[in-house]
Coordinates of C-alpha atoms in Angstrom, one line a residue:
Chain I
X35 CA -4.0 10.9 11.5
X36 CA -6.4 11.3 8.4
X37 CA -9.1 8.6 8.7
X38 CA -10.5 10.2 5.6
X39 CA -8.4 7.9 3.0
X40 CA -9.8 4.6 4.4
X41 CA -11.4 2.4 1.9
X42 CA -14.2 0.9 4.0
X43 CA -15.2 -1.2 1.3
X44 CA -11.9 -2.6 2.2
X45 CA -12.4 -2.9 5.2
X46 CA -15.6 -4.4 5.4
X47 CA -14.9 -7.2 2.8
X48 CA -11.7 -7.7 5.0
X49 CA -13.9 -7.9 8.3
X50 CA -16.6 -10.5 6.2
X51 CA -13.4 -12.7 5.3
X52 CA -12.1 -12.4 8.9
X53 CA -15.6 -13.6 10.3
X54 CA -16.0 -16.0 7.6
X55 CA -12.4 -17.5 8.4
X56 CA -13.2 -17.7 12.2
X57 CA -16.7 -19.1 11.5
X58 CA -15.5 -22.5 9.5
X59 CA -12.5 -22.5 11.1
X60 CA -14.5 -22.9 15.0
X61 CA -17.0 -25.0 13.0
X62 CA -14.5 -27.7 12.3
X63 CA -12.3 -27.4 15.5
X64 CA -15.6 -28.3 17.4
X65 CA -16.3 -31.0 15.1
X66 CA -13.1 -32.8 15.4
X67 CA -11.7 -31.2 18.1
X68 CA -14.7 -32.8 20.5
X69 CA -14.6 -36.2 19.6
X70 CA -10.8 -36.4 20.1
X71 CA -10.7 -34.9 23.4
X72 CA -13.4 -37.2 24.6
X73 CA -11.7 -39.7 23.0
X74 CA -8.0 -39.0 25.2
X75 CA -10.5 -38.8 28.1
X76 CA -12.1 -42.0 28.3
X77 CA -8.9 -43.7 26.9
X78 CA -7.0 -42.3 29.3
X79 CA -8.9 -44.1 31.9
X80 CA -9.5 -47.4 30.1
X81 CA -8.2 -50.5 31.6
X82 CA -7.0 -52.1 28.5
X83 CA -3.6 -51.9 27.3
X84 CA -4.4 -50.9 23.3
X85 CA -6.4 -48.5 24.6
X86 CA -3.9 -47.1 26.7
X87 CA -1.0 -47.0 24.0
X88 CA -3.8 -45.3 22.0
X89 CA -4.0 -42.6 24.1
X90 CA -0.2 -41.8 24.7
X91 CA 0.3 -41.7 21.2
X92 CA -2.9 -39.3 20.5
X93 CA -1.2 -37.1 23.6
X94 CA 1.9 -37.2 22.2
X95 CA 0.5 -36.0 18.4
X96 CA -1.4 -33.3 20.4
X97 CA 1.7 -32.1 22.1
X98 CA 3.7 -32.0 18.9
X99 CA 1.3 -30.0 17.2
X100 CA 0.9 -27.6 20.1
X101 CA 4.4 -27.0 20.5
X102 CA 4.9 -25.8 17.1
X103 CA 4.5 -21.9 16.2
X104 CA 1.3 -21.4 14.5
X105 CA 3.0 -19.2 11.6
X106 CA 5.7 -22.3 11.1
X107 CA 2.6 -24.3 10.9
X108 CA 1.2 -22.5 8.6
X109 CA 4.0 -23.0 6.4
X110 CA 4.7 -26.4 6.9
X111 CA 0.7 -27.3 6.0
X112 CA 1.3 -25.7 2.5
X113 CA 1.5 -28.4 0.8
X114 CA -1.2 -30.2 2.7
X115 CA -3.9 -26.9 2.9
X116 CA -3.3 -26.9 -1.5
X117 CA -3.9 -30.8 -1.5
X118 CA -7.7 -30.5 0.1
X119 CA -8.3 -26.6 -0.9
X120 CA -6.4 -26.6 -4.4
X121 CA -5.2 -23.1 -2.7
X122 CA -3.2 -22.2 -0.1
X123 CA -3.8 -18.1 0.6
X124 CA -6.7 -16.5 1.4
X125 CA -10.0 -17.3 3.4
X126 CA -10.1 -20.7 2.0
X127 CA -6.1 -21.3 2.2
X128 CA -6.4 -20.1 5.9
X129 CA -9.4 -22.7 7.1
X130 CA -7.1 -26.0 7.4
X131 CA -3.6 -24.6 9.5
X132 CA -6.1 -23.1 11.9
X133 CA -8.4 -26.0 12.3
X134 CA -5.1 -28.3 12.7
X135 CA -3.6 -25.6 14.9
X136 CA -6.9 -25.3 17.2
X137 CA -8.5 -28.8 17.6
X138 CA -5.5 -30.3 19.8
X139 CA -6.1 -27.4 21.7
X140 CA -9.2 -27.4 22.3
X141 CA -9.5 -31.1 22.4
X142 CA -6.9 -30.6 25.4
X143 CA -9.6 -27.8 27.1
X144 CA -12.2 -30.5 26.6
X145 CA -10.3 -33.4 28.4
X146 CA -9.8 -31.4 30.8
X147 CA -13.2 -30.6 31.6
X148 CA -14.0 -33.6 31.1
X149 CA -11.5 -34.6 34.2
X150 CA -13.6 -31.6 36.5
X151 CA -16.8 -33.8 36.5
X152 CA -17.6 -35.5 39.8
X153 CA -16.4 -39.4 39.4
X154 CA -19.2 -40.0 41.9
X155 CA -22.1 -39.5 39.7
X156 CA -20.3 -41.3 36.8
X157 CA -19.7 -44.1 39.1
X158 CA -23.5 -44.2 39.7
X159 CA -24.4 -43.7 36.2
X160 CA -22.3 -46.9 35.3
X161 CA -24.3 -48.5 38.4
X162 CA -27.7 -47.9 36.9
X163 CA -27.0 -49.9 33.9
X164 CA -25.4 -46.9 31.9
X165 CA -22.7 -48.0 29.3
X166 CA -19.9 -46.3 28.0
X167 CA -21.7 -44.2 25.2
X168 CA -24.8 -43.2 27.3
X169 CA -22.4 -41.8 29.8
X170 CA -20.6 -39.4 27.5
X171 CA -24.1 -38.5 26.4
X172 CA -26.1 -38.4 28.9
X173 CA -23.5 -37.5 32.1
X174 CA -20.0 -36.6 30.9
X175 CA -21.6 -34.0 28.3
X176 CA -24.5 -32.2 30.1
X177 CA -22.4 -32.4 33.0
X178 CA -19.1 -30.8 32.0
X179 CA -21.3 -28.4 29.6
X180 CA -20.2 -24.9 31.4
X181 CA -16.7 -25.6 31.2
X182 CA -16.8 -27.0 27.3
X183 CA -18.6 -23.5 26.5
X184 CA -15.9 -21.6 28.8
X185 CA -12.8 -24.0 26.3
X186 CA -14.7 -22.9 22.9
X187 CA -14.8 -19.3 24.2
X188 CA -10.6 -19.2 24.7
X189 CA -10.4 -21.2 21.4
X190 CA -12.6 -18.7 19.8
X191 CA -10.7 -16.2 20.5
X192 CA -7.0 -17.7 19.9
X193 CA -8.3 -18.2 16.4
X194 CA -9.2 -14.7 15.7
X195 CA -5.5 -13.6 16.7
X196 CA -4.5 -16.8 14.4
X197 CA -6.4 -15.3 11.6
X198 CA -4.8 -12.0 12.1
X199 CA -1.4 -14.0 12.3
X200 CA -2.2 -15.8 8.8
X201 CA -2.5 -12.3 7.4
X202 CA 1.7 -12.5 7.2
X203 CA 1.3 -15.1 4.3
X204 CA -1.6 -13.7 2.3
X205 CA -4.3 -15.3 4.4
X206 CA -6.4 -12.4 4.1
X207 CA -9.2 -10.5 6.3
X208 CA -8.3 -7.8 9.0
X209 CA -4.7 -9.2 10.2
X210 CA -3.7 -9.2 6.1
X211 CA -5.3 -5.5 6.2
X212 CA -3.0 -4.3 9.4
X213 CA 0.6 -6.1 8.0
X214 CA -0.2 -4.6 4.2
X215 CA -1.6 -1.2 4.8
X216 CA -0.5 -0.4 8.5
X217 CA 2.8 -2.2 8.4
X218 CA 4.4 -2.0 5.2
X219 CA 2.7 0.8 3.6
X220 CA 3.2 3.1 6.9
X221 CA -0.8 3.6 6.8
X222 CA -1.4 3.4 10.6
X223 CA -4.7 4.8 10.4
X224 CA -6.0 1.2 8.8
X225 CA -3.8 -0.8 10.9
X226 CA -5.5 1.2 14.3
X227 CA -9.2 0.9 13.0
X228 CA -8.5 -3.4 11.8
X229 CA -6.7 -3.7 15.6
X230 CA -10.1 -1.9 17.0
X231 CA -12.2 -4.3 15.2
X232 CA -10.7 -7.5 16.5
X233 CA -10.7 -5.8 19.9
X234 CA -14.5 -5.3 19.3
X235 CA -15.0 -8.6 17.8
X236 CA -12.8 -10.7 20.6
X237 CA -14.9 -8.5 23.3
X238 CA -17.8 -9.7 22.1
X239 CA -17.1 -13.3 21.9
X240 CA -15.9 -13.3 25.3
X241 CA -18.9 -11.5 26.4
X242 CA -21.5 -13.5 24.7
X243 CA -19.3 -17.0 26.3
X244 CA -19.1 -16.0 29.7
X245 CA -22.8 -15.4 29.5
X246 CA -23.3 -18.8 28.2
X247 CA -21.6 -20.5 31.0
X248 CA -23.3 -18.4 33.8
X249 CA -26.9 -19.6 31.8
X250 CA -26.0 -23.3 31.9
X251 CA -24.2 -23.7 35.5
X252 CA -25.9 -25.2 38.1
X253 CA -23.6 -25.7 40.7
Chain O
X1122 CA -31.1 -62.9 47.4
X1123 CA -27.4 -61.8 47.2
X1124 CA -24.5 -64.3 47.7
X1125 CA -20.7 -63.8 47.9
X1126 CA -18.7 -66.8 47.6
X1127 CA -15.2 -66.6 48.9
X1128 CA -14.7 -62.9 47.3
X1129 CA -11.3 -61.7 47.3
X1130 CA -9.8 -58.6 46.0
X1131 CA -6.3 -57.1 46.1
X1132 CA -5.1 -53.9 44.8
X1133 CA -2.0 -53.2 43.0
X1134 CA 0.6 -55.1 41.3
X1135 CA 2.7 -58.0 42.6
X1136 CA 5.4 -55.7 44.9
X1137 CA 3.0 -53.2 46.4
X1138 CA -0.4 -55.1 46.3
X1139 CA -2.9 -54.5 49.6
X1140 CA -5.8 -57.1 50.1
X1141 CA -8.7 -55.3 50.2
X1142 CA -11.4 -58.4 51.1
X1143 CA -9.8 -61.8 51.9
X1144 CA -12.0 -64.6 50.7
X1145 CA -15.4 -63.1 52.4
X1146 CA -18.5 -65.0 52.1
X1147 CA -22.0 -63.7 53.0
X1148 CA -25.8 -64.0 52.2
X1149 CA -28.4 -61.6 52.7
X1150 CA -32.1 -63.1 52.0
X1151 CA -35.0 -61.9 50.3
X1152 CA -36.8 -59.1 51.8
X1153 CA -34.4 -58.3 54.6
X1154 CA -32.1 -55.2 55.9
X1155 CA -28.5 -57.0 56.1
X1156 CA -26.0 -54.2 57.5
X1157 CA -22.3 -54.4 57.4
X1158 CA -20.4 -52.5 60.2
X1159 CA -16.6 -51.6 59.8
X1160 CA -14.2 -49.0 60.6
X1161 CA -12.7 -47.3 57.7
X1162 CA -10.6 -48.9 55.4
X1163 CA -12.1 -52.5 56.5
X1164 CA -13.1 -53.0 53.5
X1165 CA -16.7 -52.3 53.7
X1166 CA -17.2 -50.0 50.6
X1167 CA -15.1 -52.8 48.4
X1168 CA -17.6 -55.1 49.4
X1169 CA -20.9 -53.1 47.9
X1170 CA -18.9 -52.2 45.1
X1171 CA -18.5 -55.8 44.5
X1172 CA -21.6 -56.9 44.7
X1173 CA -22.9 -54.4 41.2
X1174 CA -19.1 -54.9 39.9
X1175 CA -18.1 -51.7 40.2
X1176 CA -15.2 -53.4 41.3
X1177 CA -14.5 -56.2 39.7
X1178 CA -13.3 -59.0 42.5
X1179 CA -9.8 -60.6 41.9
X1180 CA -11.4 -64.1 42.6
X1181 CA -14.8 -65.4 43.6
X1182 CA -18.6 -65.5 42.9
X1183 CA -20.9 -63.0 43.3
X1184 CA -24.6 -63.7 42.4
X1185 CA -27.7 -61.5 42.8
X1186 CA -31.1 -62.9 42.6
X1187 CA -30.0 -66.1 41.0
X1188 CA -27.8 -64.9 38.5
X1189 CA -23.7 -65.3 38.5
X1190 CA -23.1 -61.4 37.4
X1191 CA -19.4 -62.4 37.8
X1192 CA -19.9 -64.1 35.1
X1193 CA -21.7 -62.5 32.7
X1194 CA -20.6 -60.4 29.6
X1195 CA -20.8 -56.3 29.2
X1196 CA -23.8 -55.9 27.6
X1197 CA -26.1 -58.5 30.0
X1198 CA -24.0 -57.0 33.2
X1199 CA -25.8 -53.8 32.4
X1200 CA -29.2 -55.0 32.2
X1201 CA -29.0 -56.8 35.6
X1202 CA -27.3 -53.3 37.2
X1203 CA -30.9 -52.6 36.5
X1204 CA -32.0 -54.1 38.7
X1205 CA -29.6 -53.8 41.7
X1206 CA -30.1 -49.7 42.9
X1207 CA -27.7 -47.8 44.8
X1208 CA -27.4 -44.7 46.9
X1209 CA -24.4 -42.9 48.1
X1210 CA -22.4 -41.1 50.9
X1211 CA -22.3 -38.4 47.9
X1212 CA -25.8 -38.7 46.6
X1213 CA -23.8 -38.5 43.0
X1214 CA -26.6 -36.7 41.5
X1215 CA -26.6 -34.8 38.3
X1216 CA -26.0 -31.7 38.8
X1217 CA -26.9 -30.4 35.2
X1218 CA -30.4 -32.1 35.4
X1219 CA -33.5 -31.4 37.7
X1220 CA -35.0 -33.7 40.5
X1221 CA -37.6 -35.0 37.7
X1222 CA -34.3 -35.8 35.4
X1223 CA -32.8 -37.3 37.8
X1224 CA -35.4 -39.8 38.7
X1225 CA -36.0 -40.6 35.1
X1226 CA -32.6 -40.9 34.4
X1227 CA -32.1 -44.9 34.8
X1228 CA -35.5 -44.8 32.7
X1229 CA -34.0 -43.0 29.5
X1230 CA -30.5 -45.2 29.7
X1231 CA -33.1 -48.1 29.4
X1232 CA -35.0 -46.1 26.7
X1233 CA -38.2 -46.3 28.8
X1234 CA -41.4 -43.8 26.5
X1235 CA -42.0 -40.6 28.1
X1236 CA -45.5 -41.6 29.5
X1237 CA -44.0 -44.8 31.3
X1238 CA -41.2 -42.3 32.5
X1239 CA -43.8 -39.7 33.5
X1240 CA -46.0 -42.2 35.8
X1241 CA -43.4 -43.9 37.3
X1242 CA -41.5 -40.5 38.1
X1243 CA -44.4 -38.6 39.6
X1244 CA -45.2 -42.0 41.8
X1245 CA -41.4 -42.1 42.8
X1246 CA -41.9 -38.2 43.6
X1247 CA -45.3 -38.3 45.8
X1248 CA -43.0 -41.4 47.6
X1249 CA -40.3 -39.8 48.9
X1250 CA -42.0 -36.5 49.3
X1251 CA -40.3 -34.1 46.6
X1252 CA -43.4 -32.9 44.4
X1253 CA -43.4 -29.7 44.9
X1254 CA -39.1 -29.8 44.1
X1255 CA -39.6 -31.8 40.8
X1256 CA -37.8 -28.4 38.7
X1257 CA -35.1 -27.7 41.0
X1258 CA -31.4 -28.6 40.7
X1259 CA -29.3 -30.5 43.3
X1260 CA -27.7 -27.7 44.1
X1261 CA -30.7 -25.9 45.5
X1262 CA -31.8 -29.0 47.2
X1263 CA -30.8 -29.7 51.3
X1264 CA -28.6 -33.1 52.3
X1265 CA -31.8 -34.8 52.9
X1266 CA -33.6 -33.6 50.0
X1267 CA -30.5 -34.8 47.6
X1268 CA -30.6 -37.9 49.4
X1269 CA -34.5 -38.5 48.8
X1270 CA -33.9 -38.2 45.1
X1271 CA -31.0 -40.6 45.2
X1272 CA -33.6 -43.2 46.7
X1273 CA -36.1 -42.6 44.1
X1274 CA -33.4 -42.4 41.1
X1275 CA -32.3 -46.2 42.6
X1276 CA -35.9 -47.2 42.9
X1277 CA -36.9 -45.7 39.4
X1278 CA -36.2 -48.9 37.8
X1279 CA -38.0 -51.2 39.8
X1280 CA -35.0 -53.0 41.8
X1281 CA -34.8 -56.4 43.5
X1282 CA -32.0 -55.0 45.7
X1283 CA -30.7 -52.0 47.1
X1284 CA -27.3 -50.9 48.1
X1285 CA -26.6 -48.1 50.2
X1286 CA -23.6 -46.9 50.3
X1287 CA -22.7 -44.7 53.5
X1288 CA -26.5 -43.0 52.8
X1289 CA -26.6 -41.1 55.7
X1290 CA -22.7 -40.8 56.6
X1291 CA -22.7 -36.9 55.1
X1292 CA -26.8 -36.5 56.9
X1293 CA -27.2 -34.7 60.6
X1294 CA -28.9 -37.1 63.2
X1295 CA -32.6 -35.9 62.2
X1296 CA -32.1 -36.1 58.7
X1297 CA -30.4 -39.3 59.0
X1298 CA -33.6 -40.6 61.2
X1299 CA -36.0 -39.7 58.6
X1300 CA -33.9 -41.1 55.8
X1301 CA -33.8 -44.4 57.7
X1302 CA -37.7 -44.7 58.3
X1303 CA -38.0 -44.2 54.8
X1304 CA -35.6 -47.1 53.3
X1305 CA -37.5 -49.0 56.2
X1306 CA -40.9 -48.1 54.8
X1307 CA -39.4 -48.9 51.1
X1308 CA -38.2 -52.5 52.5
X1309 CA -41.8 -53.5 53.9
X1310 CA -44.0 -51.9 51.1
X1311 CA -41.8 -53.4 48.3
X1312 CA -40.2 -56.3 50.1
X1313 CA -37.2 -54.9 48.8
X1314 CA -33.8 -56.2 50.2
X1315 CA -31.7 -54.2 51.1
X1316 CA -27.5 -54.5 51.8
X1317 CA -26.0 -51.5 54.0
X1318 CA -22.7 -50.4 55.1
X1319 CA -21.9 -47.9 57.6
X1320 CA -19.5 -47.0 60.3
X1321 CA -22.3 -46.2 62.5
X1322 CA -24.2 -48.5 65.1
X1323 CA -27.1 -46.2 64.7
X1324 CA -28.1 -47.2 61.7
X1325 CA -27.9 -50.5 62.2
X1326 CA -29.7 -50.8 65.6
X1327 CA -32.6 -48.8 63.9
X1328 CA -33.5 -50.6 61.0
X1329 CA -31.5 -54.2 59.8
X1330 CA -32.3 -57.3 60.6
X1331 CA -29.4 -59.1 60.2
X1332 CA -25.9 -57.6 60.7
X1333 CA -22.4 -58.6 60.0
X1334 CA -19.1 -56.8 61.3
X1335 CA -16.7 -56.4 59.1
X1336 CA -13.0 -56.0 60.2
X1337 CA -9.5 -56.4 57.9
X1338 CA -11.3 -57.7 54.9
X1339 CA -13.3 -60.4 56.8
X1340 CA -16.3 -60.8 58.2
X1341 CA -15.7 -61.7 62.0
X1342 CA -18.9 -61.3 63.3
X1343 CA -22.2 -62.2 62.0
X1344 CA -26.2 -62.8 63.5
X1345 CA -29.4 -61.2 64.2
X1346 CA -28.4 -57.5 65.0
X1347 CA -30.2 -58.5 68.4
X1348 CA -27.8 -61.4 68.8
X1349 CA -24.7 -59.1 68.0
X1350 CA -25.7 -56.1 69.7
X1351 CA -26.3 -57.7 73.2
X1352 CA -23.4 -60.0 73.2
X1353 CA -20.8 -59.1 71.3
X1354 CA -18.3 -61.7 70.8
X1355 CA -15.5 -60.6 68.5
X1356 CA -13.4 -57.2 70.0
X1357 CA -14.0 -55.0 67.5
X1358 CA -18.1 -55.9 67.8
X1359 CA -17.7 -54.6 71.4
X1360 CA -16.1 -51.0 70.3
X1361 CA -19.2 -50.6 68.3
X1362 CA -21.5 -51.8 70.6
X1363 CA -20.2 -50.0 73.9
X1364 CA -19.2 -46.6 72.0
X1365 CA -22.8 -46.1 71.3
X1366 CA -24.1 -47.2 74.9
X1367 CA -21.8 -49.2 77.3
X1368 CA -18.4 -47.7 78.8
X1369 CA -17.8 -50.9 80.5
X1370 CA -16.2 -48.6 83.6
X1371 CA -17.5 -49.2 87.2
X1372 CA -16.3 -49.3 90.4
X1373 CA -16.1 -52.1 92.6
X1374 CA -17.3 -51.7 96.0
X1375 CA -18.7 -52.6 99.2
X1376 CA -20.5 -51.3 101.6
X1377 CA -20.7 -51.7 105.3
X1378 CA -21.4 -55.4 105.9
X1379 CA -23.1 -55.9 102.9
X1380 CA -22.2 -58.4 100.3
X1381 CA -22.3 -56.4 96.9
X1382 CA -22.3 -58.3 93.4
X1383 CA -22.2 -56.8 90.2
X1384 CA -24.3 -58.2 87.5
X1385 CA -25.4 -57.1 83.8
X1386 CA -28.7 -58.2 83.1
X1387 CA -30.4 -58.1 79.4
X1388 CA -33.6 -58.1 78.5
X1389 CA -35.3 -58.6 75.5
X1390 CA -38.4 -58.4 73.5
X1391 CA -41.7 -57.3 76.0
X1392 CA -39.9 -58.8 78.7
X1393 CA -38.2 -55.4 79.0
X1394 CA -41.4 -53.6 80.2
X1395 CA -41.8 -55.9 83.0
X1396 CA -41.6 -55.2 86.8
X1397 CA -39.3 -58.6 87.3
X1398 CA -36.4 -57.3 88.5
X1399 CA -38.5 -55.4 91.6
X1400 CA -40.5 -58.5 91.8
X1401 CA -37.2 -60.6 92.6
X1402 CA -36.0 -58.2 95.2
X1403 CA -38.7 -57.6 97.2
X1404 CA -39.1 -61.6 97.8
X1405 CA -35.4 -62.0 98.2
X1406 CA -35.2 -58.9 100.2
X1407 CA -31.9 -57.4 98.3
X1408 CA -31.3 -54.0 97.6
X1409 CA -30.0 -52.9 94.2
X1410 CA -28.4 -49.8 92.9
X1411 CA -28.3 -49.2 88.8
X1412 CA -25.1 -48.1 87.9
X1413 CA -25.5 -47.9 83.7
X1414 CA -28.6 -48.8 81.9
X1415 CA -29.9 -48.7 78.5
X1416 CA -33.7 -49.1 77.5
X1417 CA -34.3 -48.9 74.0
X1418 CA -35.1 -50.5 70.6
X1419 CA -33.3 -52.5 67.9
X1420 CA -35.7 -52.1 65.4
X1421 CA -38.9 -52.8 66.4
X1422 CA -37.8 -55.0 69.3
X1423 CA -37.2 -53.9 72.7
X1424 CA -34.5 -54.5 74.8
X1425 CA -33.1 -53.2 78.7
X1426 CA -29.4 -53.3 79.3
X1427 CA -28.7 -53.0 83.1
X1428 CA -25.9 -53.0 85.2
X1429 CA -26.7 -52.8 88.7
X1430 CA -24.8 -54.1 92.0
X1431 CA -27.0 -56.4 94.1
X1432 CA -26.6 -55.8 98.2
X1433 CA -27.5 -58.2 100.7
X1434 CA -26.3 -61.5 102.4
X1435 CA -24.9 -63.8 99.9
X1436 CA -27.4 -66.4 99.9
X1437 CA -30.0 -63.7 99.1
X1438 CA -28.0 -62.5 96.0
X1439 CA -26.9 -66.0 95.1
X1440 CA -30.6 -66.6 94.8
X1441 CA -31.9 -63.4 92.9
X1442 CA -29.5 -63.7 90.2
X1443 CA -30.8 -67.5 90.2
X1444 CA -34.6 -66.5 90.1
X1445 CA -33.7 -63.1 87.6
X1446 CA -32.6 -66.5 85.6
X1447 CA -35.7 -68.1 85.9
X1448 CA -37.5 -65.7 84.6
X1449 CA -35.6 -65.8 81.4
X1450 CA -33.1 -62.7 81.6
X1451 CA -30.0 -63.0 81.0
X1452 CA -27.8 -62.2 84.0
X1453 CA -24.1 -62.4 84.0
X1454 CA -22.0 -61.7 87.0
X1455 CA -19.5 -59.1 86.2
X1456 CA -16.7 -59.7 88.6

């Protein structure tokens, strides 16, 4: 192995667009990825019939979406990413398939979480006067607020292998770097050091999550 | 203060539906402890769900203070939950939020300012005896502790009512003691009423006024928790009553020549402390033997439970039990 040839110019601009891509792409996964798994939640335990239907059709777009591979998603959003980007490669080209990819997901790990909190205290909440919205903010939030970190930490991290995975149609950062050097260009000392650096980067995520969560439980 | 009017409520759909309350009606009155006493599944907790809505009855009337809340529309329904506190088996605290959060919590949902919140939480604090816990989390906190916050998070916003829910169900026997004599102290410094449900006679005897027993989604039983707990009526009244002090068990006998007649004789109120019953005998000139007895409180009132078998000719015992009546106990012959 001859390290010696790397460009690290290269591969720093390629780490930049990778953290870049994860950044915006976590930035708008939270953003609508939050809302619509509070949303399934509390629809999913409405009484009213609209707001039921609602919800089995949300599940059911949710599902789809998540059943589909993310690199046939990719493809499939081309037309769609070049509509709202004006590309469709690159850091930019990248952002909308993996926020579309990662909100149902998460919005799944948020429901979820949503489920774990006690239906005692929300009970009680309701019984003090609370309504509807002041018991998302003020109960179901706060209290479900470990496991919500714990759901952004996984989703963190399944974007940074998506990002690597968008590097198979020009997306760009350290996954492009590993397929076009390592893979077809037989350089595997580039595609060793990019795999090292996600392994680095996801460590740290985790890390720096897990942390989090021990910070904020109080159970 | 809180009236039911033929409340009824059924779960499920039309095949598999189970009636939970069967047209109940009750009224608990300003300033008093009403308890309700079932087994479980009775009903008991559908009924102080239903008086705050939580559950919503399938027909019927429920009014607090005045007011229909069955009635009234989403947004007016939460003000007047205001007003109504609850605690619970549970204590359903917030786990994420400290003893001082927790307090103030029906205060921010009302969007109280932080020096109203501030006042009324420290007074609510210094009340049930948690200053020095105001930064801890429920977690940290014992049964009792958790359930002292409960009562001050219900009280934080100034109720006319309070519903307890099982308080002390989860509490040891101390705990649950000291939990009582505080809701008592709550009830005669505030004149707050209060509505109770438990499985346990305990609770009852110790600090309501009026109780009502609560069996298959009807109330078969209802009176002065004096009244009930002396002379049960309905059966399931008596399993409550005699699990807690009567077995109902004793022998039948006699001795020698003697004529021997067992009778259960109450007492109530100072009467209790008396010397009548030694009084009676030594002019009648009967001997008597206690088989069971009970001496205790309901409340603040006293009250002697006796059963004791009365030897002697039969005229003599004939006329004790005849002058025990006299002097206003209540003597019933057992046999």
């Amino acid at each position: 192995m001859d390290f010696s040839s790397i460009d690290w110019n290269e591969m720093g601009g390629a780490t930049i667009d990778t953290l870049q891509m994860m950044g915006f792409a976590t930035l708008f996964t939270f953003i609508i990825g939050l809302p619509l798994g509070i949303i399934l939640f509390v629809f999913s335990k409405s009484n009213s019939i609209v707001l039921q239907a609602i919800y089995r059709v949300l599940s059911l777009v949710v599902n789809i979406i998540r059943s589909v591979p993310f690199i046939i998603l990719i493809l499939a959003l081309i037309p769609f990413t070049r509509m709202i980007m004006g590309v469709s490669t690159g850091v930019e080209g990248t952002i909308p398939p993996l926020v579309i990819a990662a909100a149902p997901f998460f919005a799944r790990l948020v429901e979820t979480s949503l489920r774990e909190v006690d239906k005692g205290v929300i009970e009680a909440s309701y019984a003090m006067g609370a309504s509807t919205m002041q018991v998302i903010r003020k109960v179901l939030l706060p209290e479900s607020l470990p496991g919500l970190i714990a759901g952004m930490t996984i989703t963190v991290v399944t974007l940074v292998s998506y990002t690597a995975m968008s590097g198979m149609v020009g997306g760009g950062g350290l996954g492009d770097l590993a397929i076009r050097y390592g893979y077809y260009r037989y350089e595997s000392e580039i595609m060793l050091i990019s795999v090292v650096f996600m392994i680095i980067l996801v460590q740290i995520l985790q890390m720096v999550g897990d942390r989090l969560v021990i910070y904020f439980s109080r159970k | 203060m809180i009236q039911l009017k033929n409340i009824k409520k059924v779960y499920g759909k039309k095949k598999n539906q189970t009636t939970a309350l069967s047209g109940l009606n009750l009224t608990v009155e300003k300033g008093e402890i009403f308890g309700v006493i079932g087994h479980s599944g009775a009903g008991k907790s559908t009924l102080i769900r239903c008086i705050n809505l939580l559950e919503r009855p399938t027909s019927g009337e429920v009014w607090v203070g005045g007011v229909e809340l069955t009635r009234l529309g989403k947004k007016e329904l939460q003000q007047h939950r205001g007003k109504i506190g609850m605690i619970f088996q549970h204590f359903n605290l917030l786990s994420s939020a400290t003893v001082y959060d927790n307090i103030a919590f029906p205060l921010t949902i009302r969007g109280a300012g932080k020096a109203e919140i501030k006042s009324k939480v420290e007074e609510l604090l210094s009340l049930v005896g948690l200053e020095e816990h105001r930064n801890k989390y429920p977690a940290q906190l014992s049964g009792g502790q958790k359930q002292r916050v409960g009562i001050a998070r219900a009280l934080a916003s100034d109720p006319d009512v309070l519903l307890c829910d099982e308080a002390t169900s989860a509490l040891d026997p101390q705990t649950t003691d000291s939990i009582l004599s505080l809701l008592l102290d709550i009830n005669k410094k505030f004149n707050l009423t209060i509505m109770l449900i438990t499985h346990e006679m305990h609770v009852i005897q110790s600090i309501c006024d009026r109780v009502a027993v609560i069996h298959a989604g009807g109330i078969v039983e209802e009176g002065p928790v004096t009244e009930v707990f002396l002379k049960p009526k309905h059966f399931i009244t008596k399993e409550f009553v005699n699990r807690d002090s009567f077995s109902g068990e004793h022998a039948v006998y006699r001795t020698g020549q003697k004529w021997t007649r067992l009778v259960q004789i109450t007492y109530l109120g100072s009467k209790t402390y008396e010397s009548t019953l030694s009084q009676v005998v030594r002019e009648t000139g009967v001997d008597f033997a206690i088989l069971q007895g009970a001496i205790s409180t309901i409340k603040d009132t006293p009250y002697g439970k006796l059963i004791v078998a009365l030897e002697g000719t039969e005229d003599a015992v004939q006329q004790t039990i005849q002058k025990l009546q006299e002097h206003d106990l209540d003597v019933e012959v057992m046999e």
